């Protein structure tokens, strides 16, 4: 029953995103961070413009000079309507990354008109992580040569960026649990200019590897949760490679962290036993402010009296001076 309710809630939330993403944005100024409704917030601190740029699900952009008052939203994504995405795709979990003099928008696109699979009665839509490029952090972000980064038969999401110890750029992404029923975290090498993939993806770990994420099966037994969500890579000041990622503890949206024993993407990835943030916060990322403070951006996850999801960006201070990050207030 809980699984059915969760899938139903996710479908309702996705439909809400479809309608909200089709409306033209109304520009607002001096908006406090806690007055913005945004899932999967990602903040790029751009020193060249002395500006913080925030994006996330929906693909819109917000700008701020102080992290307190924001201006937006701006429409900055220009996808190709003739591509597999179709004319009006949903946009999830957009991220902004500066690399080699360019700015890249890693985002997940969903074409709800294309069905690629049906698993356990659930229709799987065409969904994949993708990369767009711009000369400026404020966009516009446009397609590159490759129209497909990840296999068309796989629903993938939440792609993020990392340059590993071999000096090569990679996309780290999730193969969605709705198809494989045990979500995976995977990597794929990218071309030097990030314009397309090199080779095939490789599994880094599975949702069931986590000691903290859990759910109940049809008989009420406690089992590992199936969801992998929101990867973000970082190194501590001691050089240790870690990954933030999000799943569920029963019906509580929860973020954990794993660390690579080898110091590379290939791991093995050892998961901390306990979540790293308070309950009902997740899909986090780390960035350093212009005055050197390390912050974690996450969104809250709650339901209002009308049953609607409420997701609001929240910033936590983080200490990365040791081998493990410590999340403060």
mmCIF file of C-alpha atoms in Angstrom:
data_model
loop_
_atom_site.group_PDB
_atom_site.id
_atom_site.type_symbol
_atom_site.label_atom_id
_atom_site.label_comp_id
_atom_site.label_asym_id
_atom_site.label_seq_id
_atom_site.Cartn_x
_atom_site.Cartn_y
_atom_site.Cartn_z
ATOM 1 C CA UNK A 1 0.000 0.000 0.000
ATOM 2 C CA UNK A 2 2.771 2.453 0.920
ATOM 3 C CA UNK A 3 4.577 1.681 -2.332
ATOM 4 C CA UNK A 4 1.392 2.374 -4.298
ATOM 5 C CA UNK A 5 0.866 5.629 -2.436
ATOM 6 C CA UNK A 6 4.481 6.666 -3.055
ATOM 7 C CA UNK A 7 4.240 6.000 -6.799
ATOM 8 C CA UNK A 8 0.886 7.827 -6.927
ATOM 9 C CA UNK A 9 2.355 10.801 -5.064
ATOM 10 C CA UNK A 10 5.317 10.915 -7.449
ATOM 11 C CA UNK A 11 2.983 10.880 -10.465
ATOM 12 C CA UNK A 12 0.898 13.712 -8.981
ATOM 13 C CA UNK A 13 4.042 15.707 -8.233
ATOM 14 C CA UNK A 14 5.311 15.169 -11.784
ATOM 15 C CA UNK A 15 1.996 16.351 -13.250
ATOM 16 C CA UNK A 16 2.216 19.481 -11.111
ATOM 17 C CA UNK A 17 5.709 20.078 -12.534
ATOM 18 C CA UNK A 18 4.395 19.721 -16.090
ATOM 19 C CA UNK A 19 1.820 22.471 -15.622
ATOM 20 C CA UNK A 20 4.141 24.777 -13.660
ATOM 21 C CA UNK A 21 6.939 24.459 -16.243
ATOM 22 C CA UNK A 22 4.604 25.461 -19.086
ATOM 23 C CA UNK A 23 3.682 28.787 -17.504
ATOM 24 C CA UNK A 24 5.735 31.831 -18.429
ATOM 25 C CA UNK A 25 7.744 33.057 -15.442
ATOM 26 C CA UNK A 26 6.920 36.338 -13.726
ATOM 27 C CA UNK A 27 10.139 38.181 -12.798
ATOM 28 C CA UNK A 28 10.446 38.958 -9.074
ATOM 29 C CA UNK A 29 13.105 40.906 -7.191
ATOM 30 C CA UNK A 30 14.430 40.874 -3.602
ATOM 31 C CA UNK A 31 12.863 37.477 -2.913
ATOM 32 C CA UNK A 32 14.052 35.796 0.322
ATOM 33 C CA UNK A 33 15.429 32.296 -0.173
ATOM 34 C CA UNK A 34 12.755 30.713 2.016
ATOM 35 C CA UNK A 35 10.034 32.294 -0.146
ATOM 36 C CA UNK A 36 11.203 30.409 -3.252
ATOM 37 C CA UNK A 37 9.563 27.097 -4.084
ATOM 38 C CA UNK A 38 12.248 24.989 -5.738
ATOM 39 C CA UNK A 39 13.215 21.321 -5.809
ATOM 40 C CA UNK A 40 16.823 20.176 -6.182
ATOM 41 C CA UNK A 41 18.470 23.605 -5.711
ATOM 42 C CA UNK A 42 21.968 23.981 -7.140
ATOM 43 C CA UNK A 43 24.044 27.135 -6.576
ATOM 44 C CA UNK A 44 26.992 28.224 -8.683
ATOM 45 C CA UNK A 45 29.175 30.855 -7.005
ATOM 46 C CA UNK A 46 30.678 32.705 -9.979
ATOM 47 C CA UNK A 47 33.590 34.935 -8.963
ATOM 48 C CA UNK A 48 33.900 36.615 -12.352
ATOM 49 C CA UNK A 49 30.459 38.184 -11.988
ATOM 50 C CA UNK A 50 30.448 38.176 -8.147
ATOM 51 C CA UNK A 51 27.024 36.563 -8.393
ATOM 52 C CA UNK A 52 25.355 33.425 -7.083
ATOM 53 C CA UNK A 53 23.286 31.578 -9.696
ATOM 54 C CA UNK A 54 20.670 29.097 -8.480
ATOM 55 C CA UNK A 55 18.788 26.608 -10.602
ATOM 56 C CA UNK A 56 17.033 23.272 -10.053
ATOM 57 C CA UNK A 57 13.948 21.398 -11.161
ATOM 58 C CA UNK A 58 12.095 23.431 -13.770
ATOM 59 C CA UNK A 59 15.391 24.677 -15.197
ATOM 60 C CA UNK A 60 14.750 28.326 -14.288
ATOM 61 C CA UNK A 61 17.522 30.575 -12.962
ATOM 62 C CA UNK A 62 17.700 32.849 -9.893
ATOM 63 C CA UNK A 63 20.459 35.399 -9.212
ATOM 64 C CA UNK A 64 21.746 36.875 -5.951
ATOM 65 C CA UNK A 65 24.672 38.921 -4.668
ATOM 66 C CA UNK A 66 24.337 37.862 -1.021
ATOM 67 C CA UNK A 67 22.410 34.532 -0.884
ATOM 68 C CA UNK A 68 19.614 36.321 0.967
ATOM 69 C CA UNK A 69 17.657 38.253 -1.683
ATOM 70 C CA UNK A 70 17.119 36.707 -5.104
ATOM 71 C CA UNK A 71 15.935 37.909 -8.525
ATOM 72 C CA UNK A 72 14.193 35.599 -10.975
ATOM 73 C CA UNK A 73 13.129 33.276 -12.316
ATOM 74 C CA UNK A 74 14.796 33.569 -15.728
ATOM 75 C CA UNK A 75 14.218 31.048 -18.515
ATOM 76 C CA UNK A 76 17.731 30.039 -19.655
ATOM 77 C CA UNK A 77 17.409 26.582 -21.252
ATOM 78 C CA UNK A 78 17.027 26.384 -25.028
ATOM 79 C CA UNK A 79 16.548 22.728 -25.982
ATOM 80 C CA UNK A 80 16.057 21.332 -29.489
ATOM 81 C CA UNK A 81 12.324 20.592 -29.989
ATOM 82 C CA UNK A 82 13.186 18.261 -32.885
ATOM 83 C CA UNK A 83 15.286 16.053 -30.595
ATOM 84 C CA UNK A 84 14.056 13.121 -28.507
ATOM 85 C CA UNK A 85 12.994 15.641 -25.831
ATOM 86 C CA UNK A 86 10.054 16.870 -27.901
ATOM 87 C CA UNK A 87 8.629 20.404 -27.922
ATOM 88 C CA UNK A 88 7.814 20.761 -24.204
ATOM 89 C CA UNK A 89 9.915 18.479 -22.012
ATOM 90 C CA UNK A 90 9.880 18.479 -18.256
ATOM 91 C CA UNK A 91 13.174 19.641 -16.717
ATOM 92 C CA UNK A 92 14.464 18.151 -13.473
ATOM 93 C CA UNK A 93 17.455 18.766 -11.228
ATOM 94 C CA UNK A 94 19.353 21.251 -13.404
ATOM 95 C CA UNK A 95 22.926 22.037 -12.311
ATOM 96 C CA UNK A 96 25.463 24.689 -13.412
ATOM 97 C CA UNK A 97 29.169 23.884 -13.715
ATOM 98 C CA UNK A 98 32.063 26.097 -14.857
ATOM 99 C CA UNK A 99 34.689 24.169 -16.833
ATOM 100 C CA UNK A 100 37.502 25.223 -19.180
ATOM 101 C CA UNK A 101 36.126 28.710 -19.795
ATOM 102 C CA UNK A 102 32.555 27.578 -20.502
ATOM 103 C CA UNK A 103 29.451 27.039 -18.397
ATOM 104 C CA UNK A 104 27.533 23.777 -18.576
ATOM 105 C CA UNK A 105 23.959 22.979 -17.605
ATOM 106 C CA UNK A 106 23.495 19.343 -16.543
ATOM 107 C CA UNK A 107 19.761 18.653 -16.502
ATOM 108 C CA UNK A 108 17.283 15.790 -16.740
ATOM 109 C CA UNK A 109 14.686 16.014 -19.506
ATOM 110 C CA UNK A 110 11.468 13.988 -19.721
ATOM 111 C CA UNK A 111 9.335 13.551 -22.831
ATOM 112 C CA UNK A 112 6.006 12.300 -21.474
ATOM 113 C CA UNK A 113 4.750 11.485 -24.968
ATOM 114 C CA UNK A 114 7.341 8.728 -25.470
ATOM 115 C CA UNK A 115 7.042 5.474 -23.516
ATOM 116 C CA UNK A 116 10.115 3.227 -23.364
ATOM 117 C CA UNK A 117 9.070 0.453 -20.979
ATOM 118 C CA UNK A 118 6.424 -0.904 -18.616
ATOM 119 C CA UNK A 119 7.603 -2.495 -15.355
ATOM 120 C CA UNK A 120 5.299 -3.906 -12.665
ATOM 121 C CA UNK A 121 2.421 -1.992 -14.230
ATOM 122 C CA UNK A 122 4.268 1.330 -14.267
ATOM 123 C CA UNK A 123 4.729 3.014 -17.645
ATOM 124 C CA UNK A 124 8.281 4.345 -18.023
ATOM 125 C CA UNK A 125 8.603 7.606 -19.963
ATOM 126 C CA UNK A 126 11.596 8.727 -22.032
ATOM 127 C CA UNK A 127 13.859 10.428 -19.516
ATOM 128 C CA UNK A 128 17.573 11.154 -19.547
ATOM 129 C CA UNK A 129 20.300 13.374 -18.167
ATOM 130 C CA UNK A 130 21.778 15.768 -20.719
ATOM 131 C CA UNK A 131 24.294 18.628 -21.033
ATOM 132 C CA UNK A 132 23.861 22.136 -22.491
ATOM 133 C CA UNK A 133 26.509 24.851 -22.859
ATOM 134 C CA UNK A 134 26.843 28.643 -22.580
ATOM 135 C CA UNK A 135 29.556 31.301 -22.615
ATOM 136 C CA UNK A 136 27.939 33.007 -19.607
ATOM 137 C CA UNK A 137 26.696 31.694 -16.253
ATOM 138 C CA UNK A 138 23.334 33.371 -16.842
ATOM 139 C CA UNK A 139 22.865 31.537 -20.134
ATOM 140 C CA UNK A 140 21.241 30.955 -22.497
ATOM 141 C CA UNK A 141 22.222 27.285 -22.410
ATOM 142 C CA UNK A 142 22.033 25.599 -25.800
ATOM 143 C CA UNK A 143 22.450 22.021 -27.104
ATOM 144 C CA UNK A 144 25.793 20.683 -28.270
ATOM 145 C CA UNK A 145 26.501 18.254 -31.116
ATOM 146 C CA UNK A 146 25.351 15.079 -29.420
ATOM 147 C CA UNK A 147 21.610 14.772 -28.901
ATOM 148 C CA UNK A 148 21.916 11.623 -26.758
ATOM 149 C CA UNK A 149 24.287 11.097 -23.829
ATOM 150 C CA UNK A 150 22.720 8.021 -22.228
ATOM 151 C CA UNK A 151 20.936 4.950 -23.674
ATOM 152 C CA UNK A 152 17.421 5.619 -24.967
ATOM 153 C CA UNK A 153 15.999 2.472 -23.350
ATOM 154 C CA UNK A 154 17.061 3.558 -19.827
ATOM 155 C CA UNK A 155 15.321 6.178 -17.670
ATOM 156 C CA UNK A 156 18.208 8.163 -16.162
ATOM 157 C CA UNK A 157 18.192 11.258 -14.004
ATOM 158 C CA UNK A 158 20.070 13.715 -11.792
ATOM 159 C CA UNK A 159 23.290 13.837 -13.813
ATOM 160 C CA UNK A 160 26.134 15.715 -12.153
ATOM 161 C CA UNK A 161 29.729 16.546 -13.128
ATOM 162 C CA UNK A 162 33.119 15.397 -11.885
ATOM 163 C CA UNK A 163 36.718 15.372 -13.101
ATOM 164 C CA UNK A 164 38.359 12.268 -11.658
ATOM 165 C CA UNK A 165 41.961 11.525 -10.719
ATOM 166 C CA UNK A 166 42.654 10.439 -14.315
ATOM 167 C CA UNK A 167 41.954 14.014 -15.461
ATOM 168 C CA UNK A 168 38.942 12.914 -17.495
ATOM 169 C CA UNK A 169 35.477 14.493 -17.150
ATOM 170 C CA UNK A 170 32.521 12.306 -16.165
ATOM 171 C CA UNK A 171 28.789 12.445 -15.705
ATOM 172 C CA UNK A 172 27.513 10.655 -12.609
ATOM 173 C CA UNK A 173 23.816 9.809 -12.808
ATOM 174 C CA UNK A 174 21.061 7.518 -11.526
ATOM 175 C CA UNK A 175 19.432 4.670 -13.421
ATOM 176 C CA UNK A 176 15.899 5.071 -12.131
ATOM 177 C CA UNK A 177 14.488 2.465 -9.771
ATOM 178 C CA UNK A 178 11.126 2.386 -11.574
ATOM 179 C CA UNK A 179 12.788 0.272 -14.272
ATOM 180 C CA UNK A 180 15.481 -1.751 -12.522
ATOM 181 C CA UNK A 181 13.708 -1.916 -9.134
ATOM 182 C CA UNK A 182 17.055 -1.342 -7.402
ATOM 183 C CA UNK A 183 18.280 2.096 -8.433
ATOM 184 C CA UNK A 184 21.922 2.433 -9.368
ATOM 185 C CA UNK A 185 24.509 5.189 -9.253
ATOM 186 C CA UNK A 186 26.567 5.147 -12.447
ATOM 187 C CA UNK A 187 29.323 7.037 -14.255
ATOM 188 C CA UNK A 188 30.063 7.657 -17.919
ATOM 189 C CA UNK A 189 33.115 9.376 -19.377
ATOM 190 C CA UNK A 190 32.511 12.576 -21.364
ATOM 191 C CA UNK A 191 34.397 14.054 -24.304
ATOM 192 C CA UNK A 192 36.968 16.731 -23.343
ATOM 193 C CA UNK A 193 34.522 19.526 -24.276
ATOM 194 C CA UNK A 194 31.600 17.631 -22.626
ATOM 195 C CA UNK A 195 29.823 17.498 -26.010
ATOM 196 C CA UNK A 196 28.983 13.810 -25.737
ATOM 197 C CA UNK A 197 29.752 10.485 -24.057
ATOM 198 C CA UNK A 198 32.758 8.203 -24.408
ATOM 199 C CA UNK A 199 32.019 4.496 -24.113
ATOM 200 C CA UNK A 200 29.332 3.086 -21.844
ATOM 201 C CA UNK A 201 28.181 3.677 -18.289
ATOM 202 C CA UNK A 202 29.498 1.761 -15.290
ATOM 203 C CA UNK A 203 27.696 1.024 -12.017
ATOM 204 C CA UNK A 204 29.295 2.561 -8.907
ATOM 205 C CA UNK A 205 26.794 1.243 -6.349
ATOM 206 C CA UNK A 206 23.170 0.187 -5.932
ATOM 207 C CA UNK A 207 20.433 1.540 -3.678
ATOM 208 C CA UNK A 208 20.450 -1.713 -1.719
ATOM 209 C CA UNK A 209 24.084 -1.099 -0.700
ATOM 210 C CA UNK A 210 22.978 1.618 1.720
ATOM 211 C CA UNK A 211 22.712 0.723 5.425
ATOM 212 C CA UNK A 212 20.357 3.597 6.262
ATOM 213 C CA UNK A 213 17.733 3.727 3.479
ATOM 214 C CA UNK A 214 14.849 1.326 3.988
ATOM 215 C CA UNK A 215 11.223 0.530 3.245
ATOM 216 C CA UNK A 216 8.722 -2.277 3.850
ATOM 217 C CA UNK A 217 7.766 -4.943 1.334
ATOM 218 C CA UNK A 218 4.246 -6.276 0.730
ATOM 219 C CA UNK A 219 4.523 -8.529 3.796
ATOM 220 C CA UNK A 220 5.669 -5.681 6.037
ATOM 221 C CA UNK A 221 9.297 -6.803 6.211
ATOM 222 C CA UNK A 222 11.960 -4.093 6.374
ATOM 223 C CA UNK A 223 14.108 -4.128 3.222
ATOM 224 C CA UNK A 224 16.565 -1.710 1.578
ATOM 225 C CA UNK A 225 14.940 1.171 -0.280
ATOM 226 C CA UNK A 226 15.104 1.111 -4.096
ATOM 227 C CA UNK A 227 15.671 4.831 -4.780
ATOM 228 C CA UNK A 228 18.938 6.488 -5.805
ATOM 229 C CA UNK A 229 18.650 10.249 -6.207
ATOM 230 C CA UNK A 230 20.685 13.449 -6.368
ATOM 231 C CA UNK A 231 24.407 12.530 -6.517
ATOM 232 C CA UNK A 232 26.972 15.234 -5.796
ATOM 233 C CA UNK A 233 30.747 14.662 -5.628
ATOM 234 C CA UNK A 234 33.197 16.506 -3.376
ATOM 235 C CA UNK A 235 36.607 16.245 -1.753
ATOM 236 C CA UNK A 236 37.316 17.111 1.842
ATOM 237 C CA UNK A 237 40.278 19.327 2.670
ATOM 238 C CA UNK A 238 42.217 16.122 3.432
ATOM 239 C CA UNK A 239 41.583 14.953 -0.145
ATOM 240 C CA UNK A 240 39.005 12.272 0.586
ATOM 241 C CA UNK A 241 36.426 11.724 -2.186
ATOM 242 C CA UNK A 242 32.796 11.675 -1.084
ATOM 243 C CA UNK A 243 29.357 11.589 -2.613
ATOM 244 C CA UNK A 244 26.116 13.041 -1.295
ATOM 245 C CA UNK A 245 23.018 11.143 -2.414
ATOM 246 C CA UNK A 246 19.391 10.881 -1.357
ATOM 247 C CA UNK A 247 16.862 8.114 -0.791
ATOM 248 C CA UNK A 248 14.090 7.344 1.710
ATOM 249 C CA UNK A 249 13.775 5.978 5.236
ATOM 250 C CA UNK A 250 10.250 4.599 4.921
ATOM 251 C CA UNK A 251 8.264 7.759 4.051
ATOM 252 C CA UNK A 252 10.977 10.250 5.077
ATOM 253 C CA UNK A 253 13.075 11.903 2.360
ATOM 254 C CA UNK A 254 16.664 11.496 3.582
ATOM 255 C CA UNK A 255 20.225 12.306 2.502
ATOM 256 C CA UNK A 256 23.287 10.211 3.176
ATOM 257 C CA UNK A 257 26.942 10.220 2.186
ATOM 258 C CA UNK A 258 29.390 7.643 0.883
ATOM 259 C CA UNK A 259 33.172 7.769 0.610
ATOM 260 C CA UNK A 260 35.441 6.145 -1.980
ATOM 261 C CA UNK A 261 38.137 3.899 -0.515
ATOM 262 C CA UNK A 262 40.321 4.297 -3.616
ATOM 263 C CA UNK A 263 39.834 8.068 -3.875
ATOM 264 C CA UNK A 264 38.445 7.618 -7.404
ATOM 265 C CA UNK A 265 34.981 7.187 -8.885
ATOM 266 C CA UNK A 266 35.559 3.433 -9.123
ATOM 267 C CA UNK A 267 35.386 3.141 -5.349
ATOM 268 C CA UNK A 268 34.545 0.881 -3.657
ATOM 269 C CA UNK A 269 31.979 3.216 -2.108
ATOM 270 C CA UNK A 270 31.521 2.825 1.642
ATOM 271 C CA UNK A 271 28.285 4.299 2.983
ATOM 272 C CA UNK A 272 28.033 6.049 6.306
ATOM 273 C CA UNK A 273 25.658 4.203 8.644
ATOM 274 C CA UNK A 274 23.539 7.236 9.469
ATOM 275 C CA UNK A 275 22.011 10.031 7.321
ATOM 276 C CA UNK A 276 23.924 13.292 7.174
ATOM 277 C CA UNK A 277 21.074 15.840 7.274
ATOM 278 C CA UNK A 278 17.881 16.172 9.335
ATOM 279 C CA UNK A 279 14.792 14.225 8.204
ATOM 280 C CA UNK A 280 12.908 15.540 5.162
ATOM 281 C CA UNK A 281 15.891 17.334 3.615
ATOM 282 C CA UNK A 282 17.719 16.064 0.556
ATOM 283 C CA UNK A 283 19.163 16.336 -2.951
ATOM 284 C CA UNK A 284 22.077 18.358 -1.623
ATOM 285 C CA UNK A 285 25.161 19.982 -3.117
ATOM 286 C CA UNK A 286 28.128 21.892 -1.716
ATOM 287 C CA UNK A 287 29.513 25.286 -2.725
ATOM 288 C CA UNK A 288 31.922 27.784 -1.225
ATOM 289 C CA UNK A 289 30.811 31.379 -0.699
ATOM 290 C CA UNK A 290 32.880 34.332 -1.827
ATOM 291 C CA UNK A 291 34.158 34.746 1.740
ATOM 292 C CA UNK A 292 35.256 31.091 1.949
ATOM 293 C CA UNK A 293 32.392 29.487 3.870
ATOM 294 C CA UNK A 294 31.314 26.001 2.763
ATOM 295 C CA UNK A 295 27.537 25.615 2.478
ATOM 296 C CA UNK A 296 25.201 22.789 1.563
ATOM 297 C CA UNK A 297 22.109 23.616 -0.475
ATOM 298 C CA UNK A 298 19.216 21.169 -0.082
ATOM 299 C CA UNK A 299 15.442 21.325 -0.347
ATOM 300 C CA UNK A 300 12.953 20.604 2.381
ATOM 301 C CA UNK A 301 10.364 17.944 1.678
ATOM 302 C CA UNK A 302 6.950 18.304 3.300
ATOM 303 C CA UNK A 303 3.262 18.061 2.453
ATOM 304 C CA UNK A 304 0.771 20.848 3.196
ATOM 305 C CA UNK A 305 -2.804 20.466 4.380
ATOM 306 C CA UNK A 306 -3.979 20.030 0.777
ATOM 307 C CA UNK A 307 -1.594 17.148 0.133
ATOM 308 C CA UNK A 308 0.742 19.195 -2.055
ATOM 309 C CA UNK A 309 4.514 18.799 -1.904
ATOM 310 C CA UNK A 310 6.296 21.862 -0.522
ATOM 311 C CA UNK A 311 9.984 22.089 -1.370
ATOM 312 C CA UNK A 312 11.984 25.112 -0.228
ATOM 313 C CA UNK A 313 15.772 25.672 -0.607
ATOM 314 C CA UNK A 314 17.719 25.610 2.646
ATOM 315 C CA UNK A 315 21.401 26.260 3.369
ATOM 316 C CA UNK A 316 23.427 24.401 6.006
ATOM 317 C CA UNK A 317 26.977 25.225 7.089
ATOM 318 C CA UNK A 318 29.467 22.394 6.505
ATOM 319 C CA UNK A 319 32.867 21.595 7.999
ATOM 320 C CA UNK A 320 35.101 19.685 5.558
ATOM 321 C CA UNK A 321 38.404 20.074 7.414
ATOM 322 C CA UNK A 322 38.601 16.381 8.331
ATOM 323 C CA UNK A 323 38.180 13.091 6.464
ATOM 324 C CA UNK A 324 34.385 13.372 6.732
ATOM 325 C CA UNK A 325 32.088 16.362 6.280
ATOM 326 C CA UNK A 326 30.089 17.527 9.288
ATOM 327 C CA UNK A 327 26.814 19.335 8.670
ATOM 328 C CA UNK A 328 25.993 22.173 11.090
ATOM 329 C CA UNK A 329 23.125 24.633 11.290
#
